[in-house]
Coordinates of C-alpha atoms in Angstrom, one line a residue:
X21 CA 92.7 111.8 109.5
X22 CA 89.1 112.5 108.4
X23 CA 86.0 112.5 110.6
X24 CA 83.9 111.4 107.6
X25 CA 85.6 108.0 107.7
X26 CA 84.0 107.2 111.1
X27 CA 80.5 107.4 109.7
X28 CA 78.9 104.0 108.8
X29 CA 75.4 104.4 107.2
X30 CA 73.6 102.3 109.8
X31 CA 75.0 104.4 112.7
X32 CA 74.6 107.9 111.3
X33 CA 72.6 109.2 114.2
X34 CA 75.0 107.7 116.7
X35 CA 78.0 109.4 115.0
X36 CA 76.1 112.7 114.9
X37 CA 75.6 112.4 118.7
X38 CA 79.3 111.6 119.1
X39 CA 80.4 114.6 117.1
X40 CA 77.9 116.8 118.8
X41 CA 79.0 115.9 122.3
X42 CA 82.7 116.1 121.4
X43 CA 82.5 119.6 119.9
X44 CA 80.4 120.8 122.8
X45 CA 82.9 119.4 125.2
X46 CA 85.7 121.2 123.4
X47 CA 83.9 124.5 123.6
X48 CA 83.2 123.9 127.3
X49 CA 86.9 123.5 127.9
X50 CA 87.7 126.7 126.0
X51 CA 85.1 128.6 128.1
X52 CA 86.6 127.1 131.3
X53 CA 90.1 128.3 130.3
X54 CA 88.7 131.8 129.5
X55 CA 87.2 132.0 133.0
X56 CA 90.4 130.8 134.5
X57 CA 92.5 133.5 132.8
X58 CA 89.9 136.1 133.8
X59 CA 90.3 135.1 137.5
X60 CA 94.1 135.0 137.2
X61 CA 94.0 138.6 135.7
X62 CA 91.8 139.8 138.6
X63 CA 94.4 138.3 141.0
X64 CA 97.2 140.1 139.3
X65 CA 95.3 143.4 139.3
X66 CA 94.4 143.0 143.0
X67 CA 98.0 142.1 143.8
X68 CA 99.5 145.1 141.9
X69 CA 96.9 147.4 143.5
X70 CA 97.8 146.2 147.0
X71 CA 101.5 146.6 146.3
X72 CA 101.0 150.2 145.1
X73 CA 99.0 150.9 148.2
X74 CA 101.7 149.4 150.4
X75 CA 104.5 151.5 148.8
X76 CA 102.3 154.6 149.0
X77 CA 101.6 154.0 152.7
X78 CA 105.3 153.7 153.6
X79 CA 106.7 156.4 151.3
X80 CA 108.3 159.4 153.0
X81 CA 106.3 162.6 153.1
X82 CA 107.0 166.0 154.5
X83 CA 110.2 168.0 155.1
X84 CA 111.3 166.0 158.1
X85 CA 111.1 162.8 156.3
X86 CA 112.9 164.3 153.3
X87 CA 115.7 165.3 155.7
X88 CA 115.9 161.7 157.0
X89 CA 116.3 160.5 153.4
X90 CA 119.8 161.9 153.5
X91 CA 120.8 158.9 155.6
X92 CA 121.7 155.9 153.5
X93 CA 119.4 153.5 155.5
X94 CA 116.4 155.8 155.0
X95 CA 117.2 156.4 151.3
X96 CA 117.7 152.7 150.7
X97 CA 114.2 152.0 152.0
X98 CA 112.8 154.6 149.6
X99 CA 114.7 152.9 146.8
X100 CA 113.2 149.5 147.8
X101 CA 109.7 151.1 147.8
X102 CA 110.4 152.6 144.3
X103 CA 111.6 149.2 143.0
X104 CA 108.5 147.5 144.5
X105 CA 106.3 150.1 142.8
X106 CA 108.0 149.2 139.5
X107 CA 107.5 145.5 140.3
X108 CA 103.8 146.3 140.8
X109 CA 103.8 147.9 137.4
X110 CA 105.0 144.7 135.8
X111 CA 102.2 142.7 137.5
X112 CA 99.8 145.2 135.9
X113 CA 101.4 144.6 132.5
X114 CA 100.9 140.9 133.0
X115 CA 97.2 141.5 133.8
X116 CA 96.7 143.8 130.9
X117 CA 98.4 141.4 128.4
X118 CA 96.5 138.4 129.7
X119 CA 93.3 140.3 129.4
X120 CA 93.9 141.6 125.9
X121 CA 95.8 138.8 124.3
X122 CA 94.1 135.8 125.9
X123 CA 90.8 136.6 127.6
X124 CA 89.4 139.1 125.0
X125 CA 90.7 137.2 122.0
X126 CA 89.5 133.7 123.1
X127 CA 86.1 135.2 124.2
X128 CA 85.6 136.4 120.7
X129 CA 86.8 133.1 119.2
X130 CA 84.5 131.2 121.5
X131 CA 81.4 133.1 120.2
X132 CA 82.5 132.5 116.6
X133 CA 83.1 128.8 117.3
X134 CA 79.6 128.4 118.9
X135 CA 77.9 130.1 115.9
X136 CA 79.9 128.0 113.4
X137 CA 79.1 124.8 115.3
X138 CA 75.4 125.6 115.4
X139 CA 75.4 126.3 111.7
X140 CA 77.1 123.0 110.8
X141 CA 74.9 120.9 113.0
X142 CA 71.8 122.7 111.6
X143 CA 73.0 121.8 108.1
X144 CA 73.5 118.2 109.0
X145 CA 70.0 118.0 110.6
X146 CA 68.4 119.7 107.6
X147 CA 70.1 117.3 105.2
X148 CA 69.0 114.3 107.2
X149 CA 65.4 115.7 107.4
X150 CA 65.4 116.2 103.6
X151 CA 66.6 112.6 103.1
X152 CA 63.9 111.2 105.5
X153 CA 61.2 113.3 103.7
X154 CA 62.3 111.9 100.4
X155 CA 62.2 108.4 101.7
X156 CA 58.7 108.9 103.1
X157 CA 57.6 110.1 99.7
X158 CA 59.1 107.0 98.1
X159 CA 57.3 104.8 100.5
X160 CA 54.0 106.4 99.7
X161 CA 54.5 106.0 95.9
X162 CA 55.5 102.4 96.5
X163 CA 52.3 101.7 98.5
X164 CA 50.2 103.3 95.8
X165 CA 51.9 101.2 93.1
X166 CA 51.2 98.0 95.1
X167 CA 47.6 99.0 95.6
X168 CA 47.1 99.9 91.9
X169 CA 48.7 96.7 90.8
X170 CA 46.5 94.6 93.0
X171 CA 43.4 96.4 91.7
X172 CA 44.6 95.9 88.1
X173 CA 45.1 92.1 88.7
X174 CA 41.7 91.9 90.3
X175 CA 40.1 93.7 87.3
X176 CA 41.9 91.4 84.8
X177 CA 40.6 88.3 86.7
X178 CA 37.1 89.7 86.7
X179 CA 37.2 90.4 83.0
X180 CA 38.4 86.8 82.3
X181 CA 35.5 85.4 84.4
X182 CA 33.0 87.6 82.7
X183 CA 34.3 86.6 79.3
X184 CA 34.0 82.9 80.2
X185 CA 30.5 83.3 81.5
X186 CA 28.0 82.2 78.8
X187 CA 25.2 84.3 80.3
X188 CA 27.2 87.5 80.0
X189 CA 26.3 89.8 77.2
X190 CA 28.8 91.3 74.9
X191 CA 28.5 94.9 76.4
X192 CA 29.2 93.4 79.8
X193 CA 32.3 91.6 78.5
X194 CA 33.6 94.7 76.8
X195 CA 33.0 96.8 79.9
X196 CA 34.9 94.4 82.0
X197 CA 37.8 94.3 79.6
X198 CA 38.0 98.1 79.3
X199 CA 38.0 98.4 83.1
X200 CA 40.8 95.8 83.4
X201 CA 42.8 97.6 80.7
X202 CA 42.4 101.0 82.5
X203 CA 43.5 99.5 85.8
X204 CA 46.5 97.9 84.1
X205 CA 47.5 101.3 82.5
X206 CA 47.2 103.1 85.9
X207 CA 49.3 100.4 87.6
X208 CA 51.9 100.8 84.9
X209 CA 52.0 104.5 85.4
X210 CA 52.4 104.0 89.2
X211 CA 55.2 101.4 88.5
X212 CA 57.1 103.9 86.3
X213 CA 56.6 106.7 88.9
X214 CA 57.8 104.4 91.6
X215 CA 60.9 103.4 89.6
X216 CA 61.7 107.1 88.9
X217 CA 61.3 108.1 92.5
X218 CA 63.4 105.2 93.6
X219 CA 66.2 106.2 91.3
X220 CA 65.9 109.8 92.6
X221 CA 66.0 108.7 96.2
X222 CA 69.1 106.4 95.6
X223 CA 70.9 109.4 94.0
X224 CA 70.0 111.7 97.0
X225 CA 71.0 109.0 99.5
X226 CA 74.3 108.6 97.7
X227 CA 74.9 112.3 97.8
X228 CA 73.9 112.5 101.4
X229 CA 76.3 109.7 102.6
X230 CA 79.2 110.3 100.3
X231 CA 79.2 114.0 99.8
X232 CA 77.0 116.2 101.9
X233 CA 77.4 114.6 105.4
X234 CA 81.2 114.0 105.0
X235 CA 81.6 117.7 104.0
X236 CA 79.7 118.8 107.1
X237 CA 81.7 116.5 109.3
X238 CA 85.0 117.7 107.8
X239 CA 83.9 121.3 108.5
X240 CA 83.2 120.4 112.1
X241 CA 86.6 118.7 112.3
X242 CA 88.3 121.8 110.9
X243 CA 86.4 124.0 113.4
X244 CA 87.4 121.7 116.3
X245 CA 91.1 121.6 115.3
X246 CA 91.2 125.4 115.0
X247 CA 89.6 125.6 118.5
X248 CA 92.3 123.2 119.8
X249 CA 95.0 125.3 118.1
X250 CA 93.7 128.5 119.6
X251 CA 93.5 126.9 123.1
X252 CA 97.1 125.7 122.7
X253 CA 98.3 129.2 121.8
X254 CA 96.4 130.5 124.8
X255 CA 98.2 128.0 127.0
X256 CA 101.6 129.1 125.7
X257 CA 100.8 132.8 126.0
X258 CA 99.9 132.3 129.6
X259 CA 103.5 131.4 130.2
X260 CA 105.2 133.8 127.6
X261 CA 103.4 136.9 129.0
X262 CA 104.9 136.4 132.4
X263 CA 108.3 135.3 131.0
X264 CA 108.5 138.5 129.0
X265 CA 108.5 140.7 132.1
X266 CA 110.8 138.4 134.2
X267 CA 114.0 140.3 133.1
X268 CA 112.5 143.6 134.5
X269 CA 111.2 141.8 137.6
X270 CA 114.7 140.5 138.1
X271 CA 116.1 144.0 137.8
X272 CA 113.6 145.2 140.4
X273 CA 114.6 142.5 142.8
X274 CA 118.3 143.2 142.1
X275 CA 117.6 146.8 142.8
X276 CA 116.1 145.9 146.1
X277 CA 119.2 143.9 147.0
X278 CA 121.5 146.7 145.7
X279 CA 119.6 149.2 148.0
X280 CA 120.6 147.1 151.0
X281 CA 124.3 147.0 150.0
X282 CA 124.4 150.8 149.6
X283 CA 123.8 151.3 153.3
X284 CA 126.9 152.7 155.1
X285 CA 126.4 152.9 158.8
X286 CA 129.6 154.8 159.4
X287 CA 128.6 157.4 156.9
X288 CA 125.2 157.8 158.4
X289 CA 126.8 158.3 161.9
X290 CA 129.2 160.9 160.5
X291 CA 126.3 162.7 158.7
X292 CA 124.4 162.8 162.0
X293 CA 127.4 164.3 163.8
X294 CA 128.0 166.9 161.0
X295 CA 124.4 167.9 161.1
X296 CA 124.0 168.3 164.8
X297 CA 127.6 169.4 165.9
X298 CA 127.0 172.2 168.5
X299 CA 130.4 173.9 168.4
X300 CA 130.4 174.6 172.1
X301 CA 133.4 173.8 174.3
X302 CA 133.0 171.0 176.8
X303 CA 132.4 172.3 180.3
X304 CA 135.5 172.6 182.6
X305 CA 135.9 170.8 185.9
X306 CA 133.8 172.2 188.8
X307 CA 136.1 173.8 191.3
X308 CA 136.0 172.9 195.0
X309 CA 134.6 175.7 197.1
X310 CA 136.0 175.7 200.6
X311 CA 133.3 177.3 202.8
X312 CA 135.6 176.8 205.8
X313 CA 137.8 179.7 204.6
X314 CA 134.8 181.9 204.0
X315 CA 132.5 182.3 201.2
X316 CA 134.3 183.5 198.1
X317 CA 132.5 185.5 195.5
X318 CA 131.4 183.3 192.7
X319 CA 133.7 183.4 189.7
X320 CA 131.6 184.0 186.7
X321 CA 134.2 182.1 184.6
X322 CA 134.3 179.1 186.9
X323 CA 131.7 176.7 188.1
X324 CA 128.9 175.2 186.2
X325 CA 128.2 177.0 183.0
X326 CA 125.0 175.8 181.5
X327 CA 125.0 175.4 177.8
X328 CA 123.2 178.2 176.0
X329 CA 120.9 176.8 173.6
X330 CA 119.9 179.1 170.8
X331 CA 116.6 178.4 169.3
X332 CA 115.9 179.5 165.8
X333 CA 112.6 179.4 164.1
X334 CA 112.9 178.2 160.6
X335 CA 110.0 179.0 158.3
X336 CA 109.7 177.0 155.1
X337 CA 108.0 178.6 152.2
X338 CA 106.4 176.4 149.7
X339 CA 104.8 177.3 146.4
X340 CA 101.8 175.3 145.5
X341 CA 101.0 175.5 141.9
X342 CA 97.4 175.7 140.7
X343 CA 95.9 172.3 140.0
X344 CA 92.6 173.4 138.7
X345 CA 93.4 171.9 135.3
X346 CA 94.6 168.6 136.9
X347 CA 98.0 169.1 135.0
X348 CA 99.8 167.4 137.9
X349 CA 98.2 164.1 137.0
X350 CA 99.3 161.6 134.3
X351 CA 97.5 162.0 131.0
X352 CA 94.9 159.2 131.4
X353 CA 94.0 160.3 134.9
X354 CA 94.0 163.9 133.9
X355 CA 91.6 163.2 131.0
X356 CA 89.3 161.2 133.3
X357 CA 89.3 164.0 135.9
X358 CA 88.5 166.6 133.2
X359 CA 85.8 164.5 131.7
X360 CA 84.2 164.0 135.2
X361 CA 84.4 167.7 135.9
X362 CA 82.8 168.5 132.5
X363 CA 80.1 166.0 133.2
X364 CA 79.4 167.6 136.6
X365 CA 79.3 171.1 135.2
X366 CA 77.0 169.8 132.4
X367 CA 74.6 168.3 134.9
X368 CA 74.6 171.6 136.9
X369 CA 74.2 173.6 133.7
X370 CA 71.2 171.5 132.7
X371 CA 69.7 171.9 136.1
X372 CA 70.1 175.7 135.9
X373 CA 68.7 175.8 132.4
X374 CA 65.6 173.7 133.5
X375 CA 65.1 176.1 136.3
X376 CA 65.4 179.1 134.0
X377 CA 62.8 177.6 131.6
X378 CA 60.5 176.9 134.6
X379 CA 60.9 180.5 135.8
X380 CA 60.1 181.9 132.3
X381 CA 57.0 179.7 132.1
X382 CA 55.9 180.9 135.6
X383 CA 56.5 184.5 134.6
X384 CA 54.3 184.0 131.5
X385 CA 51.6 182.5 133.7
X386 CA 51.8 185.5 136.1
X387 CA 51.6 188.0 133.2
X388 CA 48.5 186.3 131.8
X389 CA 46.9 185.8 135.2
X390 CA 48.0 188.6 137.6
X391 CA 45.8 187.2 140.3
X392 CA 48.2 184.3 140.6
X393 CA 51.3 186.3 141.4
X394 CA 53.5 189.3 140.6
X395 CA 55.9 188.7 137.6
X396 CA 58.4 191.2 139.0
X397 CA 58.9 189.0 142.1
X398 CA 60.6 186.4 139.8
X399 CA 63.2 188.9 138.4
X400 CA 65.9 188.3 141.1
X401 CA 65.7 184.6 140.6
X402 CA 65.8 184.9 136.8
X403 CA 68.8 187.2 137.0
X404 CA 70.6 184.9 139.4
X405 CA 69.9 181.9 137.2
X406 CA 71.1 183.7 134.1
X407 CA 74.3 184.6 135.9
X408 CA 74.8 181.0 137.0
X409 CA 74.3 179.8 133.5
X410 CA 76.8 182.2 132.1
X411 CA 79.3 181.2 134.8
X412 CA 78.8 177.5 134.2
X413 CA 79.2 178.0 130.4
X414 CA 82.4 179.8 130.9
X415 CA 83.7 177.0 133.2
X416 CA 82.5 174.4 130.7
X417 CA 84.4 176.1 127.9
X418 CA 87.5 176.3 130.0
X419 CA 87.5 172.7 131.0
X420 CA 86.7 171.6 127.4
X421 CA 89.7 173.5 126.2
X422 CA 91.9 171.8 128.7
X423 CA 90.4 168.4 127.7
X424 CA 91.1 169.1 124.0
X425 CA 94.7 169.9 124.9
X426 CA 95.0 166.7 126.9
X427 CA 93.5 164.6 124.2
X428 CA 95.2 166.4 121.3
X429 CA 98.8 166.1 122.5
X430 CA 101.2 168.2 124.4
X431 CA 99.7 170.4 127.1
X432 CA 101.7 173.6 127.7
X433 CA 100.4 174.2 131.2
X434 CA 101.1 170.6 132.1
X435 CA 104.7 170.9 130.8
X436 CA 105.2 174.2 132.5
X437 CA 104.1 172.9 135.9
X438 CA 106.4 169.8 135.6
X439 CA 109.4 171.9 134.6
X440 CA 108.7 174.2 137.5
X441 CA 108.5 171.3 139.9
X442 CA 111.8 169.9 138.6
X443 CA 113.4 173.4 138.9
X444 CA 112.2 173.6 142.5
X445 CA 113.7 170.2 143.4
X446 CA 117.0 171.2 141.8
X447 CA 117.1 174.5 143.6
X448 CA 116.3 172.9 147.0
X449 CA 119.1 170.4 146.5
X450 CA 121.5 173.3 145.8
X451 CA 120.2 175.2 148.8
X452 CA 119.4 178.2 146.8
X453 CA 117.5 181.2 148.2
X454 CA 113.8 181.2 148.4
X455 CA 113.6 184.3 146.3
X456 CA 115.3 182.4 143.4
X457 CA 112.8 179.6 143.9
X458 CA 110.0 182.1 143.6
X459 CA 111.4 183.6 140.5
X460 CA 111.8 180.2 138.8
X461 CA 108.2 179.2 139.9
X462 CA 106.5 182.5 139.2
X463 CA 105.5 181.4 135.7
X464 CA 103.0 179.1 137.4
X465 CA 100.9 182.0 138.4
X466 CA 101.3 184.0 135.2
X467 CA 98.6 184.4 132.7
X468 CA 99.6 183.8 129.1
X469 CA 98.0 184.9 125.9
X470 CA 96.4 182.3 123.8
X471 CA 98.9 182.9 121.0
X472 CA 101.9 182.1 123.3
X473 CA 103.3 178.6 122.9
X474 CA 105.6 177.1 125.6
X475 CA 108.4 175.3 123.8
X476 CA 109.5 172.5 126.1
X477 CA 113.1 171.2 126.1
X478 CA 114.2 167.7 127.1
X479 CA 115.4 167.3 130.7
X480 CA 117.7 164.4 129.8
X481 CA 118.5 161.5 127.5
X482 CA 117.9 157.7 127.9
X483 CA 118.3 154.4 126.1
X484 CA 115.6 151.8 125.8
X485 CA 116.6 148.5 127.5
X486 CA 113.6 146.5 126.3
X487 CA 110.9 146.7 123.6
X488 CA 107.6 148.1 124.8
X489 CA 104.3 148.0 122.9
X490 CA 102.3 151.0 123.9
X491 CA 98.8 149.6 123.7
X492 CA 97.2 151.9 126.3
X493 CA 96.1 155.5 125.5
X494 CA 98.8 158.0 126.3
X495 CA 101.7 155.5 125.9
X496 CA 104.0 155.0 122.9
X497 CA 105.9 152.0 121.5
X498 CA 109.7 151.8 121.8
X499 CA 112.3 149.3 120.6
X500 CA 115.3 148.0 122.4
X501 CA 118.4 150.2 122.0
X502 CA 116.5 153.2 120.8
X503 CA 117.7 156.7 122.0
X504 CA 115.0 158.8 123.6
X505 CA 114.7 162.3 125.0
X506 CA 113.2 162.6 128.5
X507 CA 110.5 165.3 128.5
X508 CA 109.3 164.6 132.0
X509 CA 110.9 162.5 134.7
X510 CA 109.1 159.8 136.8
X511 CA 106.8 161.4 139.4
X512 CA 106.6 158.3 141.5
X513 CA 103.9 156.5 139.5
X514 CA 106.4 154.3 137.5
X515 CA 106.0 156.2 134.2
X516 CA 108.3 158.6 132.3
X517 CA 107.3 160.9 129.4
X518 CA 109.8 160.6 126.4
X519 CA 110.1 162.0 122.9
X520 CA 111.2 159.7 120.0
X521 CA 113.4 160.9 117.1
X522 CA 110.3 160.6 114.9
X523 CA 108.5 163.3 117.0
X524 CA 106.2 160.8 118.7
X525 CA 105.7 161.6 122.4
X526 CA 104.1 159.6 125.2
X527 CA 104.6 157.6 128.4
X528 CA 106.7 154.5 128.9
X529 CA 107.6 152.4 132.0
X530 CA 110.6 153.9 133.8
X531 CA 112.2 150.5 134.4
X532 CA 112.4 150.0 130.6
X533 CA 115.0 152.7 130.0
X534 CA 118.5 153.6 131.3
X535 CA 119.6 157.2 131.7
X536 CA 122.3 158.3 129.3
X537 CA 125.2 160.3 130.9

């Protein structure tokens, strides 16, 4: 199949229009599909965002709600919310992959196709213009040849008439002959020039129709076929991207169903009884008091004995770690928070520096012109501004250090806080004393020397259920069946920090791994 075969000479312009419209229609379809994928991606992102907001809205919070989670029906609802949160994560993965693998790629391809099409059509137009210009030049030479040949014929006839005229003198006859000869020579030169130009034009025309235009049409054909192939791959990816996460989505839905089967109403009832059993004896029967026999003194051991309710005030102590360095956030969110904080401090520092420069200039003006003001009156403001600049520079250095740690790799304070939170949870589950909790968490408030490095140990092991390509910053790639060390458990956002055997560390979706006993 070759587009150059559809190009008769007499219909070249029509075929150009056909190819022009066809290739433009193909690019329009590609652009429509790109917009379609973009809107689908936005729908997936909005859907995932709404699901995460929904799970966050109905998640248990507070000590009372944590106490309720001991009941299977409460705990199952929390598991359903966790599974739905993981489900939302899969919708986000669909949106990210569609955006990166279809939308962004086809957008770039579309721009390349447009530029390539423009170049080929411009080449075809230029070749046609060159051929038309050559044909016009040939026509002008042809007209000149016809004109010169007519003049030569006319001069020859005039010379013959002059020669046959008996009254004509010999100089007049010679002049007429010479003129006719000159005209004939000029006509011959025009004839030769016309013949050469005609041969040149026929050669150019043959090259145009048999080589140049077919090559351009074949290039346009190749471009259009590549555009069709890219579009076909985009169609397939639209399906494959969602099919790739269906196993995990199915696991999430199975987890939701499993949470419902875990509910044990008898166990919940027994747990409620065990938690709130009073230990008091049931009250005895009220004795009959016969007032007809006289009033008897009330027996303190008989009669209605109201239950004595002992009220005890429980105070719950909770240690709240410092979150100034945003170490409680995931890596990406933490870096954004630190960058925003650095930007705010930078703006405030620039403002203070501008104010300091203005005060220095004003003091210089006062020193040169005492009548305008007292320079010493500006000293308190200058001192305060200098102190503010020093304070802001210190904060800027501090946050830049935290940011370099977050960008560069493992953050010791981040790991310390996470380990402390895990220890706090374990201690609370074991009903340990508050003092032990404080001892285990006291490292949050300690100040460490710069030379001290916190060596973090894994909190567990897991096995990768699926292959995950970590394309986002802060994530890593894993392969199915790979053994991983858990450095930080899921904090409710659907991500777990793991360490590979190669030493690479980062975040992966929690639903992609299974805990190893």
